[in-house]
Each structure stands twice: as structure tokens, then as C-alpha cells.
Amino acid sequence: MRNKLTILCALLNGIMVQDKSNPMTSTAWEQLKEQASRIRNMSLAEAFQADPTRLSKFSFELSGLYIDFSKNLVDDQVFQYLLELVRELGLEREIKAMFQGQKINKTENRAVLHTALRAFEPTVKNEVKELRANMHEWVSALHNGKIKGYNGNLIKNIVNIGIGGSDLGPAMVCEALVHHSVGKIEVHFVSNVDPNHLEHTLRHLDPETTLFFVASKSFGTQETLANANSAKAWLLQELGDEGAVQDHFYGITANIDAAEEFGIRADRCFPMWDWVGGRFSLWSSIGLPIACQIGFEAFQQLLQGAESVDLHFQAAPFDQNIPVVQALISFWYTTFMGAQSEAIIPYDQRLKLLPPYLQQAVMESNGKNVDRDGQPIPYATSPIVWGAPGTNGQHAFFQLLHQGKHLVPCDFIACKNGDTSNIRQHQMLLANYIAQPEALMVGKPMDAVVRELKMAGKSDDEIKALAPYKVFTGNRPSTSILIDRLTPYHLGQLIALYEHKIFTLGVLWNIFSFDQWGVELGKKLAHTTLDEIQKQKLKANHDPSTQALLNKIIGNQ
Ligand code: F6P
């Protein structure tokens, strides 16, 4: 009897746990569904008029960052249901599980602890402390000219060879913080297996003064190994001695054995751990190129900025928790309002790599169709992330944002201080950063268009023909993020906000956000097709379309 009771309790427990993670079984789900049709007809301009506290309720400050969510298609009622939902799904428990290092990446049986990489006393892990000390010492030696090339030359250039998370994070940060460069080392990034990428980068580099970082958590990624081998061949050809490889190649990896096999000594490797996901790894040794460019102290400030957001994420009540609010709004648009994409529009050229960086972070994490119970997901998950810097985007895709048929929530990001002496142009940039979300929201109704055309002296017939094209429906949502200045600290904050937004969305969608099985199949097939291209011989098991393409490449057609 006792045994039966235990089994029954365990079963019930299992069912209850399952129920709590499936958003569709929550009480708020149906209410949110009902709210969607009401909100589709909501007027943002009227919402501001009706509620004078709207701005203060939906805008937040976080030491140097101002985030205004008030131009989103959300009101108190929807916001309350979203909060109810995320509480019901146990976000508090899930946040604890991540920060405590529980193995929440279940399909790979791994903890998710990129936050440990930016934790400072008293919680910092010993291996993290040791890594930071090694990075600090090495970067100082590099900047002091103690790290030299094979022939004793000072190092001037570093080429980071890596792809995905071993490229996008450090490349984005190096570009964003270029004005914080200590000016001793120029960092370059090579990721694409397209040989032009490496060749173009090496064209102006001197092998005597160039170091290579082979950045690969697995040290098994096809593109990275191909580029690393080509770089090695280039170095050997230029310097003519196998021994040069030892002095010019460093590994950043969790697979030291494979790095050694490649020819990099273990004491020239900076470690990584399986509890750091590739797309969340810029805080680890993968961030070494950043420290080389801006110095280790500034790299630490980047970590500290991220840590401040980690503390906020763990402590702030959900209705004032910035990454939680970001996630709730994104979830609302994607799952209930039919939005298929989100645009990231930095009004700062230095943040030009933020959209591609976030593409991997967001889409590799939440672009999933099976839930944490192994069941197919019936609702929409990750939006497609895209974007480009303003004002360039205004002359490219903004037509669609203002008058297209898609609902595209946009994040507008700018810095109050632009780190430039050209104040006039920075003011122009900021003026556009302010005007675009305003135009998206207020639009221009037919009566205003008609009035304007009349004033311009157009005839009634001309007005009738032209007016429909000049109407802006408005009510198009956006979030504005204003950063005091693009310092390492504030950039660390910004990135960490998006990271925790992604995590929270994973909880809302009941997704395993930290695996990426979807990248495997194509990689595997590429091994077969490479073999076929190299041997100039097709295997029979391709579909007719693939077969025809292969035949064109290998010259059978
Ligand atoms: O694209 C798949 C992926 O596994 C990413 O998740 C990762 O960031 C990238 O490849 C590079 O992997 P690695 O650092 O092991 O070379």
C-alpha cells in the first residue's frame, strides 16, 4: 500500500511539474488569447492620454541605462496576465536553478553558468579566478612587449579564428569598444570557411608580428580548423620553420588534447568549460581578443556591467525586472500578436555587429519546436531577429516598418554621449533616434494628409489619387534604450539584459534554450557533399535538386 502511494505521489508530482512548465495549461493563457484581439485595435496615443502614469509604469533606469517600453502594444491588463503567467511557470525557481548551477541544459546534461564568469567576490569560482589571473598576466605581458614573435619581433596584430559564439561576441564587443582601444594591438576576426575571409585579412599582415588565436570550445568545428590550418600553412611558408607555430598560435578551448594535436602546446591554451554555452561565452577566455584590444581592466568593467544585471535579474520584482519585461513583451508579440520578427536598430555605428550577434544568441537558443517535455510545440517560438544601424536602416528597410503589412517590434538603441567631437552630427543621429519611434507610433491619419496636400495647392482629384499612399497607420511598437555612454560597463549591462531576456523567453515557451541540435544535420551532410566534391563522384542518395547542383559543381553538367 505504501509503495503504491509513493508511486502515485511521484506520478502526480511529475504531472504537476509538467503542468507548471507548459504555458498553455496556465490560467493566464486563455485570458491573454482574448486580450490579443482587443489590443490589436488599441491606440498607443490614446493609451498615453488615458493613463498619465503610463510612461513611469513602463520605463526603467539601471545605472546609466534608460529603457522605455511605453510605446509597446501592452496595457495594464495584458501586463498583469503576462506577469501571472511567468509566475505560474516558476520563473523564480528557474532563475535560481540557473544561478545555482543545476543542469538545466538537460539534453546535453550541462549546467549553464556564463553568469559565474562575471561574478566577483564572494561568489567567484576558483577556476574563474585562475583564468582571470592568467588572462590578466598574459595581456599585460603582450602590452608590455614581453610576448614576442618567433624572430623576437613585437606583436602588433592578433587574428582570432573562430565561428558562431567563438567569433560573434568578441567581434561585436571589439567593434563597439574601438574607442577604448589601448592602441597597442589590432585585432582581426576570421570566421567564414570561404578562403577569401582569411586571405583578405592576411593580405596586409606581417607573420613576424602576428599571433593567431584558435578559438573553438570543441576544437572540432570544420570552418575553424580549416582556417587554422590555412593560417598555419601561411605562417610556415612565410617564416619557413615549424617551430614558429609554437610562438604564433594560441588555443582558446575546452578540448586541449585536440589543440595539442593541431600543434598548440597545452601551456599556450586558455581553458573553457562545458558549462559555458558558445553564444554566451564572450565573458570567458573567448573574450581574450577583447582584453587584448581594450586592456584587462576595461575587460573587467565589461564583466562588472554584466554582473550588475545578473544581480538585478535575481532580485528585482518581475514587474520592474528589465529582462523579464523585455521577455514578456517579446513573448506577447510573438505568441499572441502574430509578430514573426524583431528588429534591432542601434543608432550607433559602433554597435553595427549587435544585430548579427543577437541573431545567434536569440535564434540558436529559442528557435525550437519541441518543448521540455519532448512534445511538439503548437505555439510560435523565437522571432526572427534582424536589423542594422540607424540612420542607414532608414534608407533601406524603414519603408516596410512604417507602411508594410508586418508587425515588427523594434528596439531603438542609442548613446547620449557619442564619444565624438562632432556634436552636430551626433545630435542629428539622436534626432533620428527619437523621431523614428515617434513616427512609428503616432503615424499620420488621412485627415492630416488631406490637409497637408490642400496646403500644398493640390486639386481634389490629385488629393484623392495621392492621399492613400501618404497615410501612416501608426501604432507600430518599439522599445527605446538610451545608454549614457558606450563604456565597457554599460555594454556589459546591455548584453546581459538580452541574455536574460532569452533565458526568460525559454521559460515562457518551455524550451531548452541552451542546446542547438538544429545545427547538426546540415553540418553532417556537408561532410558527405565535401567528399563528393573532392572525389568528383556522386553518391546515389540525394534528391534530384541536390544532385543537379552537385553535378553542376563537379562539372558533370
Ligand atoms: O553553430 C553551432 C555552434 O556549435 C555554436 O553554438 C558555437 O558557438 C559554434 O558552433 C562554434 O563552436 P566551437 O566554439 O566549438 O568551434
Short mmCIF file of C-alpha atoms and ligand atoms in Angstrom, two decimals, residues 162-167 215-222 224 252 272 277-281 286 360 364 516 519-520 523, ligand 1:
data_model
loop_
_atom_site.label_atom_id
_atom_site.label_comp_id
_atom_site.label_asym_id
_atom_site.label_seq_id
_atom_site.Cartn_x
_atom_site.Cartn_y
_atom_site.Cartn_z
CA GLY A 162 36.57 31.07 -34.64
CA ILE A 163 32.93 30.98 -35.67
CA GLY A 164 29.48 31.41 -34.09
CA GLY A 165 29.89 32.11 -30.39
CA SER A 166 33.67 31.92 -30.74
CA ASP A 167 33.54 34.91 -33.08
CA ALA A 215 39.01 29.93 -30.62
CA SER A 216 36.85 26.85 -30.53
CA LYS A 217 35.18 25.37 -27.48
CA SER A 218 35.08 21.96 -29.15
CA PHE A 219 38.22 22.38 -31.28
CA GLY A 220 36.28 20.32 -33.79
CA THR A 221 34.46 22.92 -35.86
CA GLN A 222 35.13 22.38 -39.56
CA THR A 224 37.72 26.97 -37.68
CA ILE A 252 41.07 29.02 -26.58
CA MET A 272 36.83 26.86 -21.42
CA GLY A 277 27.49 27.90 -23.96
CA GLY A 278 29.25 29.16 -27.11
CA ARG A 279 26.84 32.05 -27.69
CA PHE A 280 27.19 33.15 -24.05
CA SER A 281 30.97 32.83 -23.93
CA ILE A 286 36.75 33.64 -25.66
CA GLN A 360 22.80 33.76 -32.88
CA GLU A 364 20.10 29.44 -31.75
CA GLN A 516 21.47 23.72 -30.52
CA VAL A 519 22.81 22.97 -36.45
CA GLU A 520 23.89 19.32 -36.64
CA LYS A 523 27.00 20.04 -40.81
O1 F6P B 1 26.79 26.88 -34.75
C1 F6P B 1 26.92 25.83 -33.88
C2 F6P B 1 27.98 26.06 -32.83
O2 F6P B 1 28.08 24.90 -32.08
C3 F6P B 1 27.68 27.26 -31.94
O3 F6P B 1 26.79 27.01 -30.92
C4 F6P B 1 29.05 27.61 -31.48
O4 F6P B 1 29.09 28.91 -30.95
C5 F6P B 1 29.82 27.47 -32.77
O5 F6P B 1 29.24 26.34 -33.41
C6 F6P B 1 31.30 27.28 -32.63
O6 F6P B 1 31.64 26.15 -31.87
P1 F6P B 1 33.10 25.95 -31.34
O7 F6P B 1 33.43 27.04 -30.41
O8 F6P B 1 33.09 24.61 -30.65
O9 F6P B 1 34.03 25.94 -32.53
#
